[in-house]
Every structure is written in C-alpha cells, then in structure tokens.
Tab-separated table of C-alpha atoms in Angstrom:
chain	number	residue	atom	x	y	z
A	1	UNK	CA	0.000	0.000	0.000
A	2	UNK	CA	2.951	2.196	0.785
A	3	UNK	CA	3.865	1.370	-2.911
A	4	UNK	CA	0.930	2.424	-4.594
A	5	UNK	CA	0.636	5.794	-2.108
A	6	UNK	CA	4.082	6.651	-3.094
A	7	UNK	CA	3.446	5.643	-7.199
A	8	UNK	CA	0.014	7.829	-7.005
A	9	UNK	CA	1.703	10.611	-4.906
A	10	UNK	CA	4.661	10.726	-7.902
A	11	UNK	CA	2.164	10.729	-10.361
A	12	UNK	CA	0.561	13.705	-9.260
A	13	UNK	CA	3.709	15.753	-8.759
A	14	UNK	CA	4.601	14.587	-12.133
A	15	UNK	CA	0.769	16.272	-12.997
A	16	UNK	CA	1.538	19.156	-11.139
A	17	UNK	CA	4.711	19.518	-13.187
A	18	UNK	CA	2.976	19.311	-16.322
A	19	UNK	CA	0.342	21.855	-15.581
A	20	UNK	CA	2.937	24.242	-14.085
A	21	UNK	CA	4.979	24.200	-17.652
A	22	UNK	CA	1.911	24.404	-19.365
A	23	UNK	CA	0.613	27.630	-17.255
A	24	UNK	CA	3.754	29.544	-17.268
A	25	UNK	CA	4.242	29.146	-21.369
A	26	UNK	CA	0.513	30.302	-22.093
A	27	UNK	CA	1.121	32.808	-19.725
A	28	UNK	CA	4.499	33.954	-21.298
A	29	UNK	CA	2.637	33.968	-24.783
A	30	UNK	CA	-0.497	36.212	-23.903
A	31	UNK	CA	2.032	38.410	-22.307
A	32	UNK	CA	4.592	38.952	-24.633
A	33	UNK	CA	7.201	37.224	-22.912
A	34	UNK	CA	7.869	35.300	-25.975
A	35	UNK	CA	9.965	35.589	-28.566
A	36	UNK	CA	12.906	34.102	-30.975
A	37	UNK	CA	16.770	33.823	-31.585
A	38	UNK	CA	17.170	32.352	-34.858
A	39	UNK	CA	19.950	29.471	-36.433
A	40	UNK	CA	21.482	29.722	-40.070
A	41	UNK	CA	20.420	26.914	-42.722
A	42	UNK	CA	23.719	27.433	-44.862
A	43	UNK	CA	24.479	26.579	-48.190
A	44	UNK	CA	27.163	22.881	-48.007
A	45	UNK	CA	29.386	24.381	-50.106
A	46	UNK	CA	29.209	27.687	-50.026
A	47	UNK	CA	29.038	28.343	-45.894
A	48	UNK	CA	28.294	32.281	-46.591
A	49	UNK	CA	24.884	31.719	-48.589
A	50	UNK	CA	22.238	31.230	-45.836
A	51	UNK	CA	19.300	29.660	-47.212
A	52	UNK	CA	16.705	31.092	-44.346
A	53	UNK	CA	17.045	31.478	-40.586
A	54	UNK	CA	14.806	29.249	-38.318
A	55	UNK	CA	13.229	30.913	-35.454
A	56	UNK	CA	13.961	29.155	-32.123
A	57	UNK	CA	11.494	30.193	-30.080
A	58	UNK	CA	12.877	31.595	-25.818
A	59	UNK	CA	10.358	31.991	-22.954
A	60	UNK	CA	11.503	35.133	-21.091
A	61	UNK	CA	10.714	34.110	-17.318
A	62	UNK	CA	9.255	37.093	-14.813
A	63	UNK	CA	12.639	37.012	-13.126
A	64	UNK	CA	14.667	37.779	-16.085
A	65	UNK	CA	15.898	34.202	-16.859
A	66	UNK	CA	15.333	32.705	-20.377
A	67	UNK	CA	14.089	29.475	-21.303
A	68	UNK	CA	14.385	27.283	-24.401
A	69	UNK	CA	11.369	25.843	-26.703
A	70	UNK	CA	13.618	22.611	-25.697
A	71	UNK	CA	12.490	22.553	-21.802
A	72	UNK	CA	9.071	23.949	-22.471
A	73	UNK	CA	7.846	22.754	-26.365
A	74	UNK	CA	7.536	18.812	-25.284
A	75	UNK	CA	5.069	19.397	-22.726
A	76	UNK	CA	2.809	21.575	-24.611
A	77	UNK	CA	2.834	19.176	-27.775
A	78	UNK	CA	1.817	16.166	-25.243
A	79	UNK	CA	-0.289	18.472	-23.859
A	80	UNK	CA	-1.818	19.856	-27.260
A	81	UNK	CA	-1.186	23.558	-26.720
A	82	UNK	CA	1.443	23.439	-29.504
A	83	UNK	CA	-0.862	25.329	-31.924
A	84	UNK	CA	-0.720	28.316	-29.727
A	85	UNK	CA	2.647	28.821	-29.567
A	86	UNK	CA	3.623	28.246	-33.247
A	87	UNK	CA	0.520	31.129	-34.089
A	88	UNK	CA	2.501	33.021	-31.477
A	89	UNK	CA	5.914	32.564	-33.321
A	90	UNK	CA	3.979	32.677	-36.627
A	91	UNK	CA	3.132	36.247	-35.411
A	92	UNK	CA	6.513	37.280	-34.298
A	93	UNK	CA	8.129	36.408	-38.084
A	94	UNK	CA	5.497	38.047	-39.532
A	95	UNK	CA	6.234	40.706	-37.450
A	96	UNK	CA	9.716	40.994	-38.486
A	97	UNK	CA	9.436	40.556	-42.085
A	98	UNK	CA	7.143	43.244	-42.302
A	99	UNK	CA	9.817	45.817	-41.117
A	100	UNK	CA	13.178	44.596	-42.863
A	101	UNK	CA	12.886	44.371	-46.504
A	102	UNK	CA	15.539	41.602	-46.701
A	103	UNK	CA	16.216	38.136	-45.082
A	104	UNK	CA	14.366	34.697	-44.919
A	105	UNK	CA	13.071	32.777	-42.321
A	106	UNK	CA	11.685	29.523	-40.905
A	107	UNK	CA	8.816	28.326	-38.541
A	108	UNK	CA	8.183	25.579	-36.906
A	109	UNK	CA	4.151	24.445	-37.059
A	110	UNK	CA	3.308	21.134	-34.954
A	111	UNK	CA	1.477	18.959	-36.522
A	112	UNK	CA	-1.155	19.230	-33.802
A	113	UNK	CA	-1.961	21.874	-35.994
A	114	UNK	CA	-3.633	19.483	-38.478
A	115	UNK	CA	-5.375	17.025	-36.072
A	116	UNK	CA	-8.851	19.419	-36.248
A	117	UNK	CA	-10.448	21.746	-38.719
A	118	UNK	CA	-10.304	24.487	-36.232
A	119	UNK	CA	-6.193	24.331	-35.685
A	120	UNK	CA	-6.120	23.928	-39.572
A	121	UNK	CA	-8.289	26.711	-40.216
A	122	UNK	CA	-6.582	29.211	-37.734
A	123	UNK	CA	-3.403	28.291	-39.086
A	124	UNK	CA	-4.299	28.989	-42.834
A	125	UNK	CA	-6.348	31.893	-42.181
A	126	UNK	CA	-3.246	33.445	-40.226
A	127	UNK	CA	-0.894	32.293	-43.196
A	128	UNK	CA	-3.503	34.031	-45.547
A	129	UNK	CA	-3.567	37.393	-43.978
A	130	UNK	CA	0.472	37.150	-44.460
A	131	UNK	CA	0.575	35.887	-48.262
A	132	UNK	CA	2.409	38.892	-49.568
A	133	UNK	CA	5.208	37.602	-46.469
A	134	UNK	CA	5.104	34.202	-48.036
A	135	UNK	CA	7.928	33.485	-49.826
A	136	UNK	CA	10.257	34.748	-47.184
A	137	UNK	CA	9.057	32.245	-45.085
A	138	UNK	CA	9.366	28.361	-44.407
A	139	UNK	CA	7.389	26.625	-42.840
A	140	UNK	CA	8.943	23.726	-41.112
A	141	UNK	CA	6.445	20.467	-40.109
A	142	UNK	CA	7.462	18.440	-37.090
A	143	UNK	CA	7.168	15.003	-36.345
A	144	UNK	CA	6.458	14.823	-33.418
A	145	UNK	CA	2.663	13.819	-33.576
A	146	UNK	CA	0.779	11.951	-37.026
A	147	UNK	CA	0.083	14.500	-39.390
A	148	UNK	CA	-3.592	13.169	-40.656
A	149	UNK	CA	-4.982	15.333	-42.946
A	150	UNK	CA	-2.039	17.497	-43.424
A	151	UNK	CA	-1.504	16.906	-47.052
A	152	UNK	CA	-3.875	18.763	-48.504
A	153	UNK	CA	-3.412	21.747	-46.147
A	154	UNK	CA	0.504	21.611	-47.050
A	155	UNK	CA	-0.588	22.101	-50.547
A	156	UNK	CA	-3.208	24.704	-49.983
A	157	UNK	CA	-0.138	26.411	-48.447
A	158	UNK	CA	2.089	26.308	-50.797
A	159	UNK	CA	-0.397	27.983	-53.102
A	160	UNK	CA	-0.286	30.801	-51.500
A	161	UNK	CA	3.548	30.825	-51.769
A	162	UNK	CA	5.704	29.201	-48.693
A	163	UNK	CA	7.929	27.256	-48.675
A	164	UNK	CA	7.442	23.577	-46.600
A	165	UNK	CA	9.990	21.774	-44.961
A	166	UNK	CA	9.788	18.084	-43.525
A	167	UNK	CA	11.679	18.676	-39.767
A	168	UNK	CA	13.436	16.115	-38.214
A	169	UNK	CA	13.210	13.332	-40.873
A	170	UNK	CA	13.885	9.774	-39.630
A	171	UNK	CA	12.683	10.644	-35.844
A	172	UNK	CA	9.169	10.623	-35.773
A	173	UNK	CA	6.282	10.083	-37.495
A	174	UNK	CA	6.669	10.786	-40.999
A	175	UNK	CA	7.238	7.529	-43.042
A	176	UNK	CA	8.286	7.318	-46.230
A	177	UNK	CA	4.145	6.689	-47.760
A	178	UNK	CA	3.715	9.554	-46.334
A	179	UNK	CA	6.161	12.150	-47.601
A	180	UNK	CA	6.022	10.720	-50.905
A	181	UNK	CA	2.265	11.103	-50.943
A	182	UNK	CA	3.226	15.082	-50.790
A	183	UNK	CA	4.669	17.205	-52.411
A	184	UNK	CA	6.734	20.022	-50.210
A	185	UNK	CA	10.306	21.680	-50.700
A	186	UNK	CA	12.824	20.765	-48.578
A	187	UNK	CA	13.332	18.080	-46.520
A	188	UNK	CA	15.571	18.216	-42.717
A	189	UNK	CA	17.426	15.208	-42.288
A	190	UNK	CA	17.596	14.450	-38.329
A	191	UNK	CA	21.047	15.036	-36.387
A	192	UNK	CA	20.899	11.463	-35.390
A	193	UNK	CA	22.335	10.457	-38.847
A	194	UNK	CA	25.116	12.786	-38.700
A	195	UNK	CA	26.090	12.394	-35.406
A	196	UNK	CA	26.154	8.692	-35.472
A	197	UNK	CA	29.086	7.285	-33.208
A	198	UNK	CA	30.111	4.692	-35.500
A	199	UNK	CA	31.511	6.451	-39.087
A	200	UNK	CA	30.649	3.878	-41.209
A	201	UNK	CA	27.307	3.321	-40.152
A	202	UNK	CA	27.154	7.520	-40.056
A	203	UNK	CA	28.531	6.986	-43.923
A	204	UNK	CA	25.919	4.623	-44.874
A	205	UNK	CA	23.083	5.895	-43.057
A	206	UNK	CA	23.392	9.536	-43.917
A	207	UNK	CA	23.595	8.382	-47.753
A	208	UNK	CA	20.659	6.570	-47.899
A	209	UNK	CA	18.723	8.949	-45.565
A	210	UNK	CA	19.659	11.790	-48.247
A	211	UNK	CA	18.804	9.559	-51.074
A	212	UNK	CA	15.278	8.872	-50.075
A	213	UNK	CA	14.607	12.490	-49.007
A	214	UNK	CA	15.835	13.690	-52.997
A	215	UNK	CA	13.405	11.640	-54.273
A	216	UNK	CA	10.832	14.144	-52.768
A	217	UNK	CA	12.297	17.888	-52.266
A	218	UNK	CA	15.383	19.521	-53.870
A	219	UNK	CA	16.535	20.770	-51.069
A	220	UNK	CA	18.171	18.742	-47.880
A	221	UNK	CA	19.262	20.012	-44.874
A	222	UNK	CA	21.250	17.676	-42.669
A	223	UNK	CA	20.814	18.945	-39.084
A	224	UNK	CA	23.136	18.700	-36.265
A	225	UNK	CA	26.017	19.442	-37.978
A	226	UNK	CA	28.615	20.397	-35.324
A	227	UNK	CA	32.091	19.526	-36.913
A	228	UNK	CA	33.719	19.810	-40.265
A	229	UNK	CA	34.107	16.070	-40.470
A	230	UNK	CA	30.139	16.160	-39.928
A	231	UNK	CA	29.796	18.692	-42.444
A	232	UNK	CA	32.317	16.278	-44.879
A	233	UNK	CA	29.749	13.448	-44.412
A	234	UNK	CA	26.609	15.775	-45.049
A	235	UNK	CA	28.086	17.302	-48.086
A	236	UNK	CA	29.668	13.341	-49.425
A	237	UNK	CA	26.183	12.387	-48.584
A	238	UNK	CA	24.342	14.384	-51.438
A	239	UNK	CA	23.260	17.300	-48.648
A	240	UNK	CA	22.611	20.785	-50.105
A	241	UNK	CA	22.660	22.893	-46.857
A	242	UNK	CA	23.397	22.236	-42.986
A	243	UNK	CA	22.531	23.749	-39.947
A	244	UNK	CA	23.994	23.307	-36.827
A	245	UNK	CA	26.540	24.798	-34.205
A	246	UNK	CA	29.311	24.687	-36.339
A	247	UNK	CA	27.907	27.547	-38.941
A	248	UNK	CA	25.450	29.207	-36.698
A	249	UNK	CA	25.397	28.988	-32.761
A	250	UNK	CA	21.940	30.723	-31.807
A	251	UNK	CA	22.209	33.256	-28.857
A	252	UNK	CA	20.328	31.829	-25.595
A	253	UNK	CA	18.214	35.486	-25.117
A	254	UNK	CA	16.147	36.252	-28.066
A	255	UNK	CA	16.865	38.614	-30.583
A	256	UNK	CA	13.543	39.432	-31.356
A	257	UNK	CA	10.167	40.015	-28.682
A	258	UNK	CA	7.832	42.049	-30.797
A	259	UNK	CA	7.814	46.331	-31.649
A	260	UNK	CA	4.242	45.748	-30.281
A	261	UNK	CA	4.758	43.407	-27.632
A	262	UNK	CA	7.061	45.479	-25.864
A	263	UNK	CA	5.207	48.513	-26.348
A	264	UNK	CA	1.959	46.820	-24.541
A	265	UNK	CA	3.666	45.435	-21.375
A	266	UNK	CA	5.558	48.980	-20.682
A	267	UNK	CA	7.245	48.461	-17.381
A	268	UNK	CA	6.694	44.723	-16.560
A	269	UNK	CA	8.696	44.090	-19.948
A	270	UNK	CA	11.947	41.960	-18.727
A	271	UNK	CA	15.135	44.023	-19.869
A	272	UNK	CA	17.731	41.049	-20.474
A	273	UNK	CA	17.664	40.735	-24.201
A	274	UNK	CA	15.344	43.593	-26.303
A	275	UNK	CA	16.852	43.974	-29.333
A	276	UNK	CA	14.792	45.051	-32.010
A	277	UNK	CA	15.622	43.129	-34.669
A	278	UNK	CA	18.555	40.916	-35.814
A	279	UNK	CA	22.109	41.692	-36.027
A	280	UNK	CA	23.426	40.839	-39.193
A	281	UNK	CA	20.923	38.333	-40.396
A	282	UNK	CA	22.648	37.419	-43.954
A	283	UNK	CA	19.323	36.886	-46.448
C-alpha cells in the first residue's frame, strides 16, 4: 500500500509539473514574454549563402531568466497547446518581415496543428492574412505527432507561396508513404544520422537517408552538424545545406520580442535581451 501511495503521490507531482509548464508558457505567450533567436540553414558548399534562418522560439521568465522551446515545447505538444505557440511565433516572423525588406526565415508548425479543422483553419487563415510575407518564409512540419490530414493543407499552403519543410526526418512520425504522398520543398534530415558514433554506419546511413529524401524535395538540410568532419559526411552524402553549431550557434536570449509586444507590457517588460531586430541576419 505504501507502494501504490508513493506511485500515485509521484504521479501527481509529475501532474503538477505538467500543468505548471503548461501555465507559465501560455502565460508567457499572452504576455509577450515570448519571442525568438534564430539558427542559419547554410548553403554545403558555399558556408556564406544562408538559405533562411529558423526561429527558435525563448520563454523570457518574470525574473529575467530565459528558457528554451527545448524545456518547455515537449510538454505543450503532449499536452496539445502546440498550436498556440507556433501562431505566437507565426506572429513574431510576420512581425519581423514586415519591417526589414531583406532576409528569410523559418517556422516551426506542430502537426497538432492538423489534427482538427479548427487548428487547420486558424493556421491557414493566419498564413492568408500574411501571403504577400510568403515566400520569405518556411514553414517547417514536425514530427512529433501523425500529421492526418495534413496533405492537402501543405498544398493549400504552398499555393499561396511558402515554402514547406519536412523537420526532423527519420525521428518521428513521418514515413516514407507519407512524404512521398506530398509534395513540399525541402526536406531536414535528423542530427541522429550525422552524429552517429560509428563512421561507417554515419557513412551509410546519412547516404541513404539523403537519397530517399531527394526523391521528394530539392533541397536537404542535414541537421546537427557540429564539426567539419560532420559537415564532410553531409556534403559526401548528397546534402545541399546544414545547420547546426558549427555555422550558426543561436544566442540563448532572443533577438527578437515584438515592436508591439514590448510597447503593450511597458514596465513589466523583462530588460535582459530587447533587441529590435537581428544583427546581421545574412538573407
């Protein structure tokens, strides 16, 4: 009995954990304590020539410390308050490109967003309103959920001009039926296959990886890539671009909150990282 008490009595601080990460992000987006650094997709041969820049979303805590989507982004997916953030992101790069004539960048949307006809339809509607924005932005699809019904919606979107990007490839859900039932633009091989301890299986499974994804987009990104022998192996492996550490290290605070955001929450606004835009973004 002591068993069980102690199981049930971890279970609900496990709960309580849960609902505290979940509170304090919602609260962080309707407040404007949200917003992004950003990470370079370069060109594999050509380091200079950044393809776009993916937004990496940071929770700005009351107290002035900053938190990554990494330690936040998990338990709203499981959770199914994805959608929100991404919109809140969404709004953010929208933001941006609106006010700098130059530069290209990338989103990531759950695929949460496709499992109802209300996430779908907030997330096209809000794509929509943007389309003039739309081909300086790419919107990256995660697999970290099943994607039904997200074909046609990919499609619908790239009618009105983005770009789509398969994230993560080889970690989650996407199978190879299903991205070949699609048709979308680039495809983001996951870090695993790049970072593989062993170098020949790194070798062989990078190559085939890349293989399979050119048989649907023209463009692959190999992810992860933290060292030049990694970036060797990505560009042997048929790889267009890379992202990773080794090209582009993202600041922790985020370069960019909002204009309007800030604006709104005055003197509660924390001071740590407010930069208006980016610094150098390369387009």
């Amino acid at each position: 009995m002591r068993r069980n008490a102690q199981r049930n009595q971890g279970g609900k601080m496990k709960l309580d954990e849960v609902d505290n990460i979940v509170r304090t992000a919602l609260q962080a987006i309707r407040q404007g304590r949200i917003g992004f650094s950003v990470q370079q997709v370069n060109c594999v041969n050509h380091h200079h020539e950044v393809l776009y820049s993916e937004c990496l979303a940071r929770l700005l805590k009351l107290g002035g410390s900053v938190v990554t989507a990494g330690e936040f982004m998990p338990t709203l997916e499981a959770s199914g308050y994805a959608p929100e953030l991404d919109r809140s992101i969404l709004s953010l790069a929208f933001e941006w490109l609106s006010n700098n004539a130059s530069g290209s960048l990338g989103c990531n949307v759950s695929s949460l967003n496709f499992s109802s006809a209300e996430h779908r339809a907030m997330l096209y509607d809000q794509l929509h309103r943007n389309r003039s924005l739309a081909p300086r932005l790419v919107l990256e699809i995660t697999e970290s959920a099943p994607s039904f019904g997200a074909t046609e919606l990919i499609q619908d979107i790239r009618k009105l001009g983005y770009r789509v990007a398969i994230d993560d490839f080889g970690s989650g859900f996407w199978t190879p039926e299903a991205i070949f039932s699609m048709a979308v633009d680039i495809i983001k091989i996951d870090a695993f296959f790049v970072q593989s301890n062993s170098r020949l299986s790194a070798d062989r499974l990078l190559y085939h990886m890349a293989g399979l994804a050119s048989c649907v987009a023209p463009t692959i990104v190999v992810e992860g890539v933290e060292t030049y022998e990694q970036l060797t192996l990505a560009r042997a492996a048929g790889a267009t671009h890379v992202q990773g550490y080794l090209l582009s290290e993202p600041p922790l605070c985020p370069i960019f909150r909002g204009l309007a955001h800030r604006a709104v929450m005055g003197s509660t606004t924390v001071g740590v990282c407010e930069a208006p835009g980016f610094a150098g973004l390369s387009a």
